[in-house]
Amino acid sequence: MRRLKGLVVDWVLLTLFLLMVEFLALSFSGSRGPTGLLVTPEETLDLLHYGWCAALGLLVAIAWQSLRGVRRESPGHALIFGEETDEAIPWTHTLRGWFTALLIELTFLTGWLITEVQLFDFLTQFNKATDIVRGLVAENVFALFLRNAGEVPAQSADVLHQGLVLLVQTIFLAFMATAFAIPVAFAMSFFAARNLTRTTSLSRWMYTLVRAVMNITRSVEPLVWALIFISWVGIGPFAGVLALWVHSVAALVKLYSEQIESIDHGPVEAITATGASTLQVLRYGVVPQVIPPFLSFTIYRWDINVRMSTIIGFVGGGGIGYILKPRVDLGQWGEVGTLVILIALTVWAMDIISAKIRERIV
Amino acid sequence: MTTEAVRVEGVSKVFDPDIQALTDVSLTVEQGEFLVVIGLSGSGKSTLLRCINRLIDPTAGRIWLFGEEITAAEGARLRALRTQIGMIFQQFNLVRRHTVMSNVLSGGLGRASLFGSLLMRYPEEERRRAVAALERVGLGGRGGSRADRLSGGQQQRVAVARALMQQPKLILADEPVASLDPALRHSVMRHIESLNRDEGMTVVCTLHDVDLVQRYATRLVALRDGKLVYEGGPSDFDADTFRDIYGADAEPATDMLLGTEGATP
Ligand SMILES: Nc1ncnc2c1ncn2[C@@H]1O[C@H](COP(=O)(O)OP(=O)(O)OP(=O)(O)O)[C@@H](O)[C@H]1O
Ligand SMILES: [Mg+2]
């Protein structure tokens, strides 16, 4: 069984290896496109022989597993069985070392081509963006001086006013999302901790279920959640609260449960030994140990939520993003700059405050 | 009417993956005994103690507690049996962030109402009992301190008070003084002895120190590699049996400490 797992790992790695080799060979052969690169995903897919790569990968993987001298060195074997040699051999002396090094190189090269890295443009074409940068920075600095001279542009002052009001909304939005997330995440985290869910088969099921649901929830972007809740409860800050709430629950369950998994098991044993029931064991053996880190995580999460809630506003989830988005679209960089500075100041302040509080708690 | 407190029959424990911690251990503890379990580090002493109150489930074998089979009990029945077994640990295992008082009160959780105990509210009678237990171990007036502010010896006395609060019929003590200053060992051991003598509690205790074994044990058993290799009174415990248990290289005369790394062949 474990040998089979090792074989599958090898197979996947070798197939990826071969696919990347083929991709690079095709890209540099110059047969396609004006630059010699493959441009669209369809073109790439048309040309790659993944079936053959997989078959060849399997063949090599089987060969690697069955050749006596090097079987131990296959990456799959090492991952599944763990390192078996005592002395540390430098990687240049093993087949696995070379294979891993090559695989990393290949991945980097392939990534370079796939994400269309253009170092030349990056280093030489800055002047095309100067307009935006000037708008973001210069106009606002300028406005400060103008204000001193008593000439505040009416429009800019308006944005500042609106921005401040919505900033308050943003902070409360983040706060409510966090507050709603705490009890739900707290209750669920006990089911998501491995060390508390080993005893009965029901609890093992709960563990798997909660972990799976939370992983899925967490991997869906808050922006997508916002879109879902906007059609559910309508445009406005409450949709944003719900979106951040869902995401915060998933994130907090992960942080909380990892904390629970790292507690000292001694008090749990001691309380269990008195004949206490499961809830009492949690209350006395677990909770006192995890409260300070939980508080710290929660404040950190509030901090993250403030940052996220600006983006949520882009799609109509309330908060300052709501007035930021149209100005970005219209290219009113001066006003965008004003708002960005407001957000930056808030995030900065939140960061300092949350760091201070967390310092106190732990 | 039987006088046995604990009967262990053919108990084995195999930990994942394939660690044989106990092999076919059988023994009986009579009521009122102070039974000391000795053996090298890793010989299975802690595992045996934890099997008796089912903190660990044995792989095979059965265990009776005052005539009732604890290895067959589940749920509420198991918890009810556990209230009769107090436990004292090498690392004290107090709730570090709670007060001393709250730690002592937690000894009575087995009989407390669920709701009240979750809110940490206790009846007046329980509080009086806890104060008395603290006074008895010489910590009267320290109830308000946070548990981790106390010294090691004081913390272990709080653990003794917690066991006293529980009012069990059996005490399991797993190296209760191994992490204490040698000068403080007798102060804690005397309190455990008093539970045995004055309260009539049966004690099963693991120890490493020859001195303590001969001073407190009424009977002695030894484990080696998970097997029971010796059973007898503390006075029959001579140099030969000592080597049997601890291996030929161990030195009882020059080194008073048994079973620590130095004694391993
Ligand atoms: N939870 C566990 N999982 C896996 N193996 C364990 C576990 N607990 C104990 N063991 C193993 O069982 C064996 C007996 O351990 P045990 O703790 O009972 O020994 P001990 O006699 O109490 O030793 P010490 O004097 O060091 O406390 C050891 O080999 C130990 O590694
Ligand atoms: Mg032990």
Tab-separated table of C-alpha atoms in Angstrom, chain A residues 10-197:
chain	number	residue	atom	x	y	z
A	10	ASP	CA	6.902	9.441	-8.402
A	11	TRP	CA	4.541	9.085	-11.312
A	12	VAL	CA	3.033	12.531	-10.823
A	13	LEU	CA	6.439	14.173	-10.413
A	14	LEU	CA	7.956	12.462	-13.421
A	15	THR	CA	4.944	13.274	-15.594
A	16	LEU	CA	5.162	16.935	-14.619
A	17	PHE	CA	8.874	16.810	-15.328
A	18	LEU	CA	8.347	15.407	-18.815
A	19	LEU	CA	5.499	17.829	-19.565
A	20	MET	CA	7.641	20.790	-18.657
A	21	VAL	CA	10.552	19.506	-20.735
A	22	GLU	CA	8.235	19.164	-23.703
A	23	PHE	CA	6.700	22.590	-23.136
A	24	LEU	CA	10.096	24.225	-23.020
A	25	ALA	CA	11.302	22.358	-26.085
A	26	LEU	CA	8.210	23.497	-28.006
A	27	SER	CA	8.502	27.072	-26.834
A	28	PHE	CA	12.097	27.397	-27.894
A	29	SER	CA	11.739	25.462	-31.145
A	30	GLY	CA	10.379	28.638	-32.735
A	31	SER	CA	7.796	26.801	-34.777
A	32	ARG	CA	4.903	28.710	-33.229
A	33	GLY	CA	4.000	32.380	-32.977
A	34	PRO	CA	6.096	35.388	-33.949
A	35	THR	CA	8.199	35.312	-30.782
A	36	GLY	CA	8.638	31.579	-30.810
A	37	LEU	CA	6.385	31.348	-27.746
A	38	LEU	CA	3.072	29.601	-27.535
A	39	VAL	CA	0.466	32.256	-26.946
A	40	THR	CA	-2.903	30.774	-26.087
A	41	PRO	CA	-3.652	27.887	-23.749
A	42	GLU	CA	-5.363	26.085	-26.628
A	43	GLU	CA	-2.219	26.170	-28.715
A	44	THR	CA	-0.229	24.778	-25.825
A	45	LEU	CA	-2.733	22.028	-25.152
A	46	ASP	CA	-2.841	21.116	-28.837
A	47	LEU	CA	0.834	20.501	-28.923
A	48	LEU	CA	1.525	18.794	-25.611
A	49	HIS	CA	1.436	14.996	-25.617
A	50	TYR	CA	0.209	14.587	-22.050
A	51	GLY	CA	-0.938	11.043	-22.630
A	52	TRP	CA	2.521	10.028	-23.758
A	53	CYS	CA	4.136	11.994	-20.951
A	54	ALA	CA	1.986	10.241	-18.356
A	55	ALA	CA	2.736	6.827	-19.846
A	56	LEU	CA	6.443	7.499	-20.029
A	57	GLY	CA	6.339	8.949	-16.508
A	58	LEU	CA	4.721	5.788	-15.192
A	59	LEU	CA	7.303	3.649	-16.967
A	60	VAL	CA	10.210	5.592	-15.501
A	61	ALA	CA	8.564	5.638	-12.063
A	62	ILE	CA	8.170	1.848	-12.116
A	63	ALA	CA	11.730	1.451	-13.310
A	64	TRP	CA	12.971	3.733	-10.539
A	65	GLN	CA	11.026	1.819	-7.898
A	66	SER	CA	12.223	-1.552	-9.064
A	67	LEU	CA	15.917	-0.848	-9.632
A	68	ARG	CA	17.635	-2.000	-6.468
A	69	GLY	CA	20.425	0.537	-6.243
A	70	VAL	CA	18.312	3.673	-6.537
A	71	ARG	CA	14.866	2.652	-5.236
A	72	ARG	CA	15.447	4.257	-1.859
A	73	GLU	CA	16.337	7.473	-3.638
A	74	SER	CA	13.069	8.011	-5.440
A	75	PRO	CA	11.285	11.108	-4.109
A	76	GLY	CA	8.049	9.186	-3.612
A	77	HIS	CA	9.805	6.594	-1.478
A	78	ALA	CA	11.424	9.300	0.590
A	79	LEU	CA	8.156	11.194	1.100
A	80	ILE	CA	6.125	8.170	2.125
A	81	PHE	CA	8.700	6.207	4.120
A	82	GLY	CA	10.771	9.092	5.448
A	83	GLU	CA	14.544	9.377	5.316
A	84	GLU	CA	16.203	6.101	6.183
A	85	THR	CA	19.896	6.866	5.970
A	86	ASP	CA	21.631	8.163	9.056
A	87	GLU	CA	24.478	10.158	7.598
A	88	ALA	CA	23.563	13.181	5.515
A	89	ILE	CA	24.632	12.729	1.891
A	90	PRO	CA	25.074	15.968	-0.051
A	91	TRP	CA	22.361	16.326	-2.661
A	92	THR	CA	24.859	16.340	-5.525
A	93	HIS	CA	25.637	12.704	-4.695
A	94	THR	CA	22.138	11.340	-5.067
A	95	LEU	CA	19.851	10.849	-7.998
A	96	ARG	CA	17.005	12.387	-6.024
A	97	GLY	CA	19.045	15.509	-5.328
A	98	TRP	CA	19.734	16.029	-9.018
A	99	PHE	CA	16.163	15.259	-9.951
A	100	THR	CA	14.767	17.733	-7.415
A	101	ALA	CA	17.195	20.450	-8.473
A	102	LEU	CA	16.308	19.968	-12.124
A	103	LEU	CA	12.605	19.950	-11.335
A	104	ILE	CA	12.899	23.297	-9.536
A	105	GLU	CA	14.876	24.823	-12.427
A	106	LEU	CA	12.341	23.568	-14.924
A	107	THR	CA	9.428	24.905	-12.904
A	108	PHE	CA	11.050	28.328	-12.730
A	109	LEU	CA	11.734	28.415	-16.486
A	110	THR	CA	8.252	27.218	-17.358
A	111	GLY	CA	6.752	29.753	-14.973
A	112	TRP	CA	8.798	32.496	-16.614
A	113	LEU	CA	7.278	31.659	-19.988
A	114	ILE	CA	3.745	31.019	-18.788
A	115	THR	CA	3.410	34.277	-16.830
A	116	GLU	CA	5.033	36.136	-19.716
A	117	VAL	CA	7.736	37.792	-17.673
A	118	GLN	CA	9.095	40.815	-19.543
A	119	LEU	CA	12.038	42.149	-17.620
A	120	PHE	CA	12.932	44.607	-20.369
A	121	ASP	CA	9.572	46.388	-20.243
A	122	PHE	CA	9.585	46.393	-16.473
A	123	LEU	CA	12.951	48.106	-16.339
A	124	THR	CA	12.493	50.611	-19.172
A	125	GLN	CA	8.843	51.565	-19.546
A	126	PHE	CA	8.154	53.294	-16.233
A	127	ASN	CA	7.286	56.600	-17.931
A	128	LYS	CA	3.986	55.157	-19.159
A	129	ALA	CA	2.747	54.975	-15.542
A	130	THR	CA	3.965	58.354	-14.369
A	131	ASP	CA	0.568	59.964	-14.961
A	132	ILE	CA	-1.087	57.740	-12.407
A	133	VAL	CA	1.695	58.031	-9.893
A	134	ARG	CA	1.745	61.787	-10.262
A	135	GLY	CA	-2.005	61.915	-9.756
A	136	LEU	CA	-1.854	59.686	-6.677
A	137	VAL	CA	0.949	61.515	-4.951
A	138	ALA	CA	1.567	64.938	-6.406
A	139	GLU	CA	-1.985	66.266	-6.509
A	140	ASN	CA	-2.576	65.394	-2.887
A	141	VAL	CA	0.662	66.892	-1.704
A	142	PHE	CA	-0.180	69.855	-3.852
A	143	ALA	CA	-3.627	70.088	-2.294
A	144	LEU	CA	-2.046	70.359	1.130
A	145	PHE	CA	-0.096	73.383	0.039
A	146	LEU	CA	-3.120	74.885	-1.678
A	147	ARG	CA	-5.093	74.469	1.489
A	148	ASN	CA	-2.486	76.429	3.311
A	149	ALA	CA	-3.024	79.151	0.763
A	150	GLY	CA	-6.771	78.959	1.401
A	151	GLU	CA	-7.623	77.486	-1.972
A	152	VAL	CA	-9.045	74.031	-1.299
A	153	PRO	CA	-10.549	72.530	-4.446
A	154	ALA	CA	-14.194	71.939	-3.623
A	155	GLN	CA	-14.310	68.524	-5.241
A	156	SER	CA	-11.340	67.178	-3.297
A	157	ALA	CA	-12.742	68.287	0.048
A	158	ASP	CA	-15.951	66.496	-0.840
A	159	VAL	CA	-14.125	63.221	-1.411
A	160	LEU	CA	-12.274	63.639	1.838
A	161	HIS	CA	-15.513	64.116	3.731
A	162	GLN	CA	-17.280	61.184	2.056
A	163	GLY	CA	-14.164	59.054	2.485
A	164	LEU	CA	-14.004	59.680	6.223
A	165	VAL	CA	-17.644	58.714	6.721
A	166	LEU	CA	-17.219	55.527	4.742
A	167	LEU	CA	-13.984	54.757	6.543
A	168	VAL	CA	-15.892	54.608	9.809
A	169	GLN	CA	-18.329	52.257	8.102
A	170	THR	CA	-15.403	50.130	6.911
A	171	ILE	CA	-13.980	49.767	10.388
A	172	PHE	CA	-17.352	48.809	11.866
A	173	LEU	CA	-18.014	46.445	8.993
A	174	ALA	CA	-14.772	44.643	9.796
A	175	PHE	CA	-15.605	44.703	13.499
A	176	MET	CA	-19.081	43.198	13.085
A	177	ALA	CA	-17.775	40.496	10.759
A	178	THR	CA	-15.159	39.574	13.357
A	179	ALA	CA	-17.630	39.702	16.251
A	180	PHE	CA	-20.084	37.398	14.490
A	181	ALA	CA	-17.241	35.054	13.559
A	182	ILE	CA	-15.933	34.525	17.092
A	183	PRO	CA	-18.657	32.293	18.611
A	184	VAL	CA	-19.101	30.204	15.471
A	185	ALA	CA	-15.378	29.675	14.972
A	186	PHE	CA	-14.901	28.984	18.680
A	187	ALA	CA	-17.493	26.224	18.726
A	188	MET	CA	-16.313	24.639	15.502
A	189	SER	CA	-12.603	24.736	16.301
A	190	PHE	CA	-12.972	21.988	18.899
A	191	PHE	CA	-14.283	19.655	16.225
A	192	ALA	CA	-11.437	20.653	13.916
A	193	ALA	CA	-8.679	19.765	16.404
A	194	ARG	CA	-7.106	16.368	15.816
A	195	ASN	CA	-6.153	15.762	19.436
A	196	LEU	CA	-9.740	16.130	20.683
A	197	THR	CA	-11.405	14.085	17.955
